[in-house]
Amino acid sequence: MQFQNYPYAIFEKKIIPLEEAKISIMTNALHYGVGIFGGIKVFDTPDGPGIFRLDDHVSRLQKSVEFLNFRYKFNAAQVKKDILKLAKKNKIQAQTYIRPIIYRSDTRISPAIEGDYDLAVYMLAMPGAYYNYEEEGIRVNVSSWQRNSSLAIPPKTKATGGYINSALAIDEAKKLGFDSAIMLDKDDYVSEGAVMNLFIVKEGCLITPPADSDILEGITRKTIFEIAAEAKIPFKEAKVSKEELYSADEVFFCGTATDITWCSQIDDKNISKARGPLTAKIESAFSKLPVQHKELFTVVN
Ligand code: PMP
């Protein structure tokens, strides 16, 4: 997928033109995947373009850095300030996707965690839906690739190196004619989509796999809990077997880039012919957040 980039980036502590933000082929992170990244979206709010849950995203970056022992002095207030400064410099609009990355930037040849780190940020326009399947829903397979376990590459950290796991699952799915994939955890329970969290609906209750099913604890997923609580829709975190997945009344995915995307088919099983009623309710409430929950947005002006 190719999107339009904004002209400026943060690189080596400065705002510079994106085309000048270049790294050496010897960069450690390029070889060993020693990095963590984020994905943050900007929505249209009544007060102008607003960054959705900036605090949560920055806090997840900080927790990842700390959990993985990256030798990077993370200053959350400074990172937020820098992102806002770049957003202003780029004169961003709604539907912008912000990509911060903290990576091992030195060129020494070893897969150690100890080393130098840099924060880079760039921004791109992401108009419209990531999956263009408003009417048909997406068709996915259950991957033959297992989700990285928390004892391998901790999935809660959004580590760059971990994403070869997602890439393999997506590649297999596409070769088999599906749009994306669902991954199982080490115990064969449902974990999540290759790059998004997953909810099923069973007898009017929203169910999503818990943290110990090796998921990334998505910020959109957390928002859906809040929407469900406010709308008095029952929801719970619980292990989901493949059998429960196949027999769900509704299945949908959620994530920053992908928003809420309903699923029509998993492997050879039809889930639903149209977006289910609870999925539609959650989607509608999600689209109203910029008006009804202004506190979740940091307006760029
Ligand atoms: N799982 C994975 C593996 C992801 O890459 C993403 C996208 N960041 C998500 C879940 C959804 O997380 P969020 O809602 O925070 O974007």
Short mmCIF file of C-alpha atoms and ligand atoms in Angstrom, two decimals:
data_model
loop_
_atom_site.label_atom_id
_atom_site.label_comp_id
_atom_site.label_asym_id
_atom_site.label_seq_id
_atom_site.Cartn_x
_atom_site.Cartn_y
_atom_site.Cartn_z
CA MET A 1 0.00 0.00 0.00
CA GLN A 2 1.43 3.39 -0.98
CA PHE A 3 0.29 6.63 0.64
CA GLN A 4 1.29 10.27 0.29
CA ASN A 5 4.00 11.27 2.79
CA TYR A 6 4.17 14.63 4.54
CA PRO A 7 7.38 16.59 3.76
CA TYR A 8 9.06 16.73 7.20
CA ALA A 9 10.30 14.07 9.62
CA ILE A 10 12.01 13.91 13.00
CA PHE A 11 15.45 12.33 12.68
CA GLU A 12 18.43 12.53 15.04
CA LYS A 13 16.59 15.04 17.29
CA LYS A 14 15.83 17.50 14.49
CA ILE A 15 12.97 18.24 12.15
CA ILE A 16 14.35 17.85 8.62
CA PRO A 17 12.96 17.17 5.12
CA LEU A 18 11.84 13.54 4.90
CA GLU A 19 14.08 12.78 1.93
CA GLU A 20 17.14 13.73 4.01
CA ALA A 21 16.21 11.38 6.88
CA LYS A 22 18.43 8.47 5.80
CA ILE A 23 20.21 5.70 7.69
CA SER A 24 23.30 3.63 6.88
CA ILE A 25 22.94 0.09 5.50
CA MET A 26 25.01 -0.92 8.56
CA THR A 27 22.36 0.31 11.01
CA ASN A 28 22.01 -2.32 13.70
CA ALA A 29 18.17 -2.26 13.76
CA LEU A 30 18.01 -3.02 10.05
CA HIS A 31 19.85 -6.30 10.60
CA TYR A 32 18.43 -7.50 13.90
CA GLY A 33 15.01 -5.84 14.18
CA VAL A 34 15.98 -4.07 17.41
CA GLY A 35 13.33 -1.37 17.38
CA ILE A 36 9.79 -0.58 18.45
CA PHE A 37 7.26 1.52 16.63
CA GLY A 38 3.83 3.05 16.93
CA GLY A 39 0.92 3.87 14.66
CA ILE A 40 -1.25 6.84 15.57
CA LYS A 41 -4.20 8.30 13.67
CA VAL A 42 -5.55 11.80 13.25
CA PHE A 43 -9.30 12.33 12.98
CA ASP A 44 -11.51 15.21 11.97
CA THR A 45 -12.82 16.84 15.15
CA PRO A 46 -15.05 19.93 15.42
CA ASP A 47 -11.95 21.86 16.58
CA GLY A 48 -9.66 20.72 13.73
CA PRO A 49 -7.42 17.68 13.11
CA GLY A 50 -7.11 15.75 16.39
CA ILE A 51 -4.56 13.05 17.30
CA PHE A 52 -6.41 10.07 18.79
CA ARG A 53 -5.24 8.91 22.22
CA LEU A 54 -1.75 10.39 21.92
CA ASP A 55 -1.05 9.76 25.63
CA ASP A 56 -1.90 6.06 25.30
CA HIS A 57 0.27 5.63 22.22
CA VAL A 58 3.25 7.39 23.78
CA SER A 59 2.80 5.43 26.98
CA ARG A 60 2.78 2.14 25.01
CA LEU A 61 6.02 3.21 23.30
CA GLN A 62 7.56 3.99 26.68
CA LYS A 63 6.46 0.67 28.19
CA SER A 64 7.90 -1.18 25.19
CA VAL A 65 11.25 0.62 25.49
CA GLU A 66 11.40 -0.16 29.21
CA PHE A 67 10.24 -3.77 28.89
CA LEU A 68 12.82 -4.54 26.21
CA ASN A 69 15.59 -2.70 28.09
CA PHE A 70 16.38 -0.41 25.17
CA ARG A 71 19.07 2.06 26.23
CA TYR A 72 16.93 5.02 25.27
CA LYS A 73 16.01 7.73 27.75
CA PHE A 74 12.31 8.03 27.10
CA ASN A 75 10.77 11.35 28.01
CA ALA A 76 7.04 11.02 27.33
CA ALA A 77 6.32 14.74 27.60
CA GLN A 78 9.12 15.53 25.13
CA VAL A 79 7.99 12.83 22.66
CA LYS A 80 4.44 14.24 22.71
CA LYS A 81 5.76 17.76 22.23
CA ASP A 82 7.96 16.65 19.32
CA ILE A 83 5.10 14.81 17.59
CA LEU A 84 2.87 17.87 17.92
CA LYS A 85 5.62 20.15 16.63
CA LEU A 86 6.10 17.93 13.58
CA ALA A 87 2.34 17.73 13.01
CA LYS A 88 2.19 21.53 12.94
CA LYS A 89 5.22 21.84 10.69
CA ASN A 90 3.63 19.36 8.27
CA LYS A 91 0.26 21.16 8.50
CA ILE A 92 -1.42 17.78 8.84
CA GLN A 93 -5.05 17.12 8.02
CA ALA A 94 -7.48 14.54 9.38
CA GLN A 95 -6.77 10.96 8.20
CA THR A 96 -3.06 11.32 8.82
CA TYR A 97 -1.15 8.33 10.12
CA ILE A 98 1.80 9.08 12.42
CA ARG A 99 4.63 6.58 12.58
CA PRO A 100 7.17 6.96 15.43
CA ILE A 101 10.01 4.45 15.67
CA ILE A 102 12.74 4.01 18.28
CA TYR A 103 15.52 1.87 16.86
CA ARG A 104 19.09 0.82 17.54
CA SER A 105 20.88 3.35 15.40
CA ASP A 106 24.56 2.46 15.82
CA THR A 107 26.36 0.34 13.24
CA ARG A 108 28.08 -2.20 15.48
CA ILE A 109 27.58 -5.78 14.34
CA SER A 110 25.83 -7.64 17.13
CA PRO A 111 22.23 -8.37 18.07
CA ALA A 112 22.69 -6.91 21.54
CA ILE A 113 20.14 -4.60 23.17
CA GLU A 114 22.90 -2.35 24.46
CA GLY A 115 23.74 0.36 21.96
CA ASP A 116 22.67 3.78 20.66
CA TYR A 117 19.06 4.57 19.89
CA ASP A 118 17.23 7.25 17.96
CA LEU A 119 13.59 8.32 17.71
CA ALA A 120 12.38 8.99 14.18
CA VAL A 121 8.87 10.11 13.23
CA TYR A 122 7.21 10.53 9.87
CA MET A 123 3.65 11.13 8.79
CA LEU A 124 1.54 10.08 5.85
CA ALA A 125 -1.94 10.72 4.53
CA MET A 126 -4.17 7.68 4.96
CA PRO A 127 -7.50 8.64 3.43
CA GLY A 128 -10.33 6.13 3.11
CA ALA A 129 -10.43 2.60 4.40
CA TYR A 130 -7.31 0.43 4.73
CA TYR A 131 -9.39 -2.52 3.58
CA ASN A 132 -11.81 -1.43 0.91
CA TYR A 133 -14.45 -3.97 1.84
CA GLU A 134 -17.23 -1.88 3.36
CA GLU A 135 -19.92 -3.95 1.65
CA GLU A 136 -18.39 -7.44 1.46
CA GLY A 137 -16.40 -7.62 4.71
CA ILE A 138 -12.95 -9.17 4.67
CA ARG A 139 -12.18 -12.84 4.09
CA VAL A 140 -9.40 -14.29 6.22
CA ASN A 141 -7.73 -17.62 6.88
CA VAL A 142 -6.49 -19.12 10.11
CA SER A 143 -2.76 -18.96 9.54
CA SER A 144 -0.43 -21.93 9.68
CA TRP A 145 2.02 -19.47 11.30
CA GLN A 146 1.74 -19.21 15.09
CA ARG A 147 1.68 -15.78 16.80
CA ASN A 148 5.06 -14.91 18.37
CA SER A 149 4.85 -16.04 21.95
CA SER A 150 5.64 -13.78 24.89
CA LEU A 151 8.71 -15.92 25.52
CA ALA A 152 9.98 -15.30 21.99
CA ILE A 153 9.31 -11.73 20.89
CA PRO A 154 6.91 -10.17 23.43
CA PRO A 155 3.83 -9.30 21.32
CA LYS A 156 2.75 -6.54 23.70
CA THR A 157 5.81 -4.48 22.72
CA LYS A 158 5.20 -3.76 19.01
CA ALA A 159 8.81 -4.71 18.32
CA THR A 160 9.86 -4.18 14.70
CA GLY A 161 11.53 -7.61 14.48
CA GLY A 162 8.29 -9.30 15.51
CA TYR A 163 6.53 -8.15 12.39
CA ILE A 164 8.13 -10.78 10.17
CA ASN A 165 5.58 -13.00 11.92
CA SER A 166 2.73 -10.82 10.59
CA ALA A 167 4.35 -10.55 7.16
CA LEU A 168 4.56 -14.34 6.81
CA ALA A 169 0.92 -14.75 7.80
CA ILE A 170 -0.26 -12.04 5.39
CA ASP A 171 1.83 -13.49 2.56
CA GLU A 172 0.35 -16.95 3.08
CA ALA A 173 -3.18 -15.49 3.27
CA LYS A 174 -2.76 -13.53 0.02
CA LYS A 175 -1.35 -16.56 -1.81
CA LEU A 176 -4.41 -18.53 -0.72
CA GLY A 177 -6.72 -15.77 -1.99
CA PHE A 178 -7.67 -14.25 1.39
CA ASP A 179 -7.42 -10.60 2.44
CA SER A 180 -5.60 -11.23 5.71
CA ALA A 181 -5.06 -13.81 8.43
CA ILE A 182 -5.96 -14.75 11.98
CA MET A 183 -3.15 -16.16 14.09
CA LEU A 184 -3.40 -18.73 16.86
CA ASP A 185 -1.30 -18.61 20.02
CA LYS A 186 1.07 -21.31 21.27
CA ASP A 187 -1.86 -23.19 22.85
CA ASP A 188 -3.91 -23.07 19.64
CA TYR A 189 -6.32 -20.44 20.95
CA VAL A 190 -7.16 -17.46 18.77
CA SER A 191 -4.70 -14.62 19.30
CA GLU A 192 -5.44 -11.80 16.85
CA GLY A 193 -5.37 -10.73 13.23
CA ALA A 194 -1.95 -10.39 11.59
CA VAL A 195 -1.94 -6.62 12.29
CA MET A 196 -5.15 -6.03 14.24
CA ASN A 197 -7.09 -7.25 17.25
CA LEU A 198 -10.17 -9.39 16.91
CA PHE A 199 -13.61 -9.54 18.52
CA ILE A 200 -16.25 -12.20 18.12
CA VAL A 201 -19.92 -11.85 19.02
CA LYS A 202 -21.67 -14.77 20.67
CA GLU A 203 -25.28 -14.50 21.87
CA GLY A 204 -25.09 -10.73 22.19
CA CYS A 205 -21.76 -10.66 24.04
CA LEU A 206 -18.52 -9.24 22.65
CA ILE A 207 -15.57 -11.55 23.33
CA THR A 208 -11.91 -10.82 22.65
CA PRO A 209 -8.79 -12.88 23.45
CA PRO A 210 -6.97 -11.81 26.64
CA ALA A 211 -3.39 -10.49 26.92
CA ASP A 212 -2.04 -13.98 27.63
CA SER A 213 -3.18 -15.10 24.18
CA ASP A 214 -0.07 -13.26 22.95
CA ILE A 215 -1.85 -10.21 21.58
CA LEU A 216 -0.77 -6.63 21.23
CA GLU A 217 -3.09 -4.85 23.64
CA GLY A 218 -4.51 -2.49 21.06
CA ILE A 219 -5.61 1.03 21.82
CA THR A 220 -8.61 0.60 19.52
CA ARG A 221 -9.48 -2.61 21.42
CA LYS A 222 -9.41 -0.67 24.69
CA THR A 223 -11.62 2.01 23.11
CA ILE A 224 -14.12 -0.68 22.12
CA PHE A 225 -14.31 -1.83 25.75
CA GLU A 226 -15.18 1.74 26.70
CA ILE A 227 -17.76 2.07 23.92
CA ALA A 228 -19.34 -1.25 24.94
CA ALA A 229 -19.46 -0.23 28.61
CA GLU A 230 -21.10 3.09 27.75
CA ALA A 231 -23.65 1.43 25.42
CA LYS A 232 -24.28 -1.36 27.99
CA ILE A 233 -23.21 -4.05 25.52
CA PRO A 234 -21.87 -7.07 27.44
CA PHE A 235 -18.21 -7.77 26.74
CA LYS A 236 -15.42 -9.93 28.13
CA GLU A 237 -11.85 -11.03 27.58
CA ALA A 238 -11.76 -14.82 27.21
CA LYS A 239 -9.86 -17.54 25.44
CA VAL A 240 -11.42 -18.23 22.03
CA SER A 241 -11.03 -21.65 20.41
CA LYS A 242 -10.95 -22.14 16.64
CA GLU A 243 -14.34 -23.86 16.92
CA GLU A 244 -15.87 -20.83 18.69
CA LEU A 245 -14.35 -18.57 16.08
CA TYR A 246 -15.91 -20.52 13.21
CA SER A 247 -19.32 -20.54 14.88
CA ALA A 248 -19.34 -16.87 15.97
CA ASP A 249 -22.41 -14.76 15.12
CA GLU A 250 -20.20 -11.83 14.11
CA VAL A 251 -16.44 -11.31 13.81
CA PHE A 252 -14.67 -7.99 13.41
CA PHE A 253 -11.12 -6.66 13.57
CA CYS A 254 -9.87 -3.38 14.97
CA GLY A 255 -6.71 -1.33 14.85
CA THR A 256 -5.44 2.17 14.27
CA ALA A 257 -4.73 1.83 10.55
CA THR A 258 -7.62 -0.55 9.88
CA ASP A 259 -10.32 1.06 12.11
CA ILE A 260 -13.14 -1.46 12.56
CA THR A 261 -13.39 -4.00 9.76
CA TRP A 262 -16.05 -6.69 9.66
CA CYS A 263 -15.29 -10.21 8.60
CA SER A 264 -17.54 -12.21 6.27
CA GLN A 265 -15.58 -15.46 5.96
CA ILE A 266 -12.92 -17.45 7.82
CA ASP A 267 -11.31 -20.30 5.89
CA ASP A 268 -14.25 -22.03 4.20
CA LYS A 269 -16.78 -20.96 6.87
CA ASN A 270 -19.23 -18.13 6.20
CA ILE A 271 -19.58 -15.92 9.26
CA SER A 272 -22.16 -13.42 8.08
CA LYS A 273 -23.44 -11.99 4.79
CA ALA A 274 -23.56 -8.45 6.09
CA ARG A 275 -22.04 -6.44 8.91
CA GLY A 276 -23.67 -7.77 12.11
CA PRO A 277 -25.83 -5.57 14.37
CA LEU A 278 -23.33 -5.29 17.23
CA THR A 279 -20.46 -4.61 14.82
CA ALA A 280 -22.55 -1.83 13.25
CA LYS A 281 -23.34 -0.36 16.68
CA ILE A 282 -19.66 -0.31 17.70
CA GLU A 283 -18.61 1.13 14.33
CA SER A 284 -21.19 3.88 14.57
CA ALA A 285 -20.16 4.81 18.13
CA PHE A 286 -16.48 4.75 17.09
CA SER A 287 -17.16 7.19 14.24
CA LYS A 288 -18.86 9.60 16.68
CA LEU A 289 -15.92 9.75 19.12
CA PRO A 290 -14.48 13.02 17.68
CA VAL A 291 -17.75 14.75 18.60
CA GLN A 292 -18.86 12.81 21.67
CA HIS A 293 -15.48 12.17 23.29
CA LYS A 294 -13.36 15.19 22.48
CA GLU A 295 -11.16 14.42 25.48
CA LEU A 296 -9.59 11.53 23.53
CA PHE A 297 -8.12 13.86 20.92
CA THR A 298 -5.16 16.25 20.97
CA VAL A 299 -6.05 18.99 18.54
CA VAL A 300 -3.24 20.19 16.28
CA ASN A 301 -3.44 23.94 15.75
N1 PMP B 1 -2.21 -6.16 16.82
C1 PMP B 1 -1.14 -5.92 16.03
C2 PMP B 1 -0.15 -7.02 15.79
C3 PMP B 1 -0.96 -4.66 15.46
O1 PMP B 1 0.09 -4.41 14.68
C4 PMP B 1 -1.93 -3.65 15.71
C5 PMP B 1 -1.78 -2.29 15.10
N2 PMP B 1 -1.04 -1.43 15.93
C6 PMP B 1 -3.01 -3.95 16.55
C7 PMP B 1 -3.11 -5.23 17.08
C8 PMP B 1 -4.02 -2.91 16.91
O2 PMP B 1 -3.51 -2.01 17.84
P1 PMP B 1 -3.98 -0.49 17.93
O3 PMP B 1 -5.46 -0.50 18.09
O4 PMP B 1 -3.29 0.05 19.12
O5 PMP B 1 -3.56 0.16 16.67
#
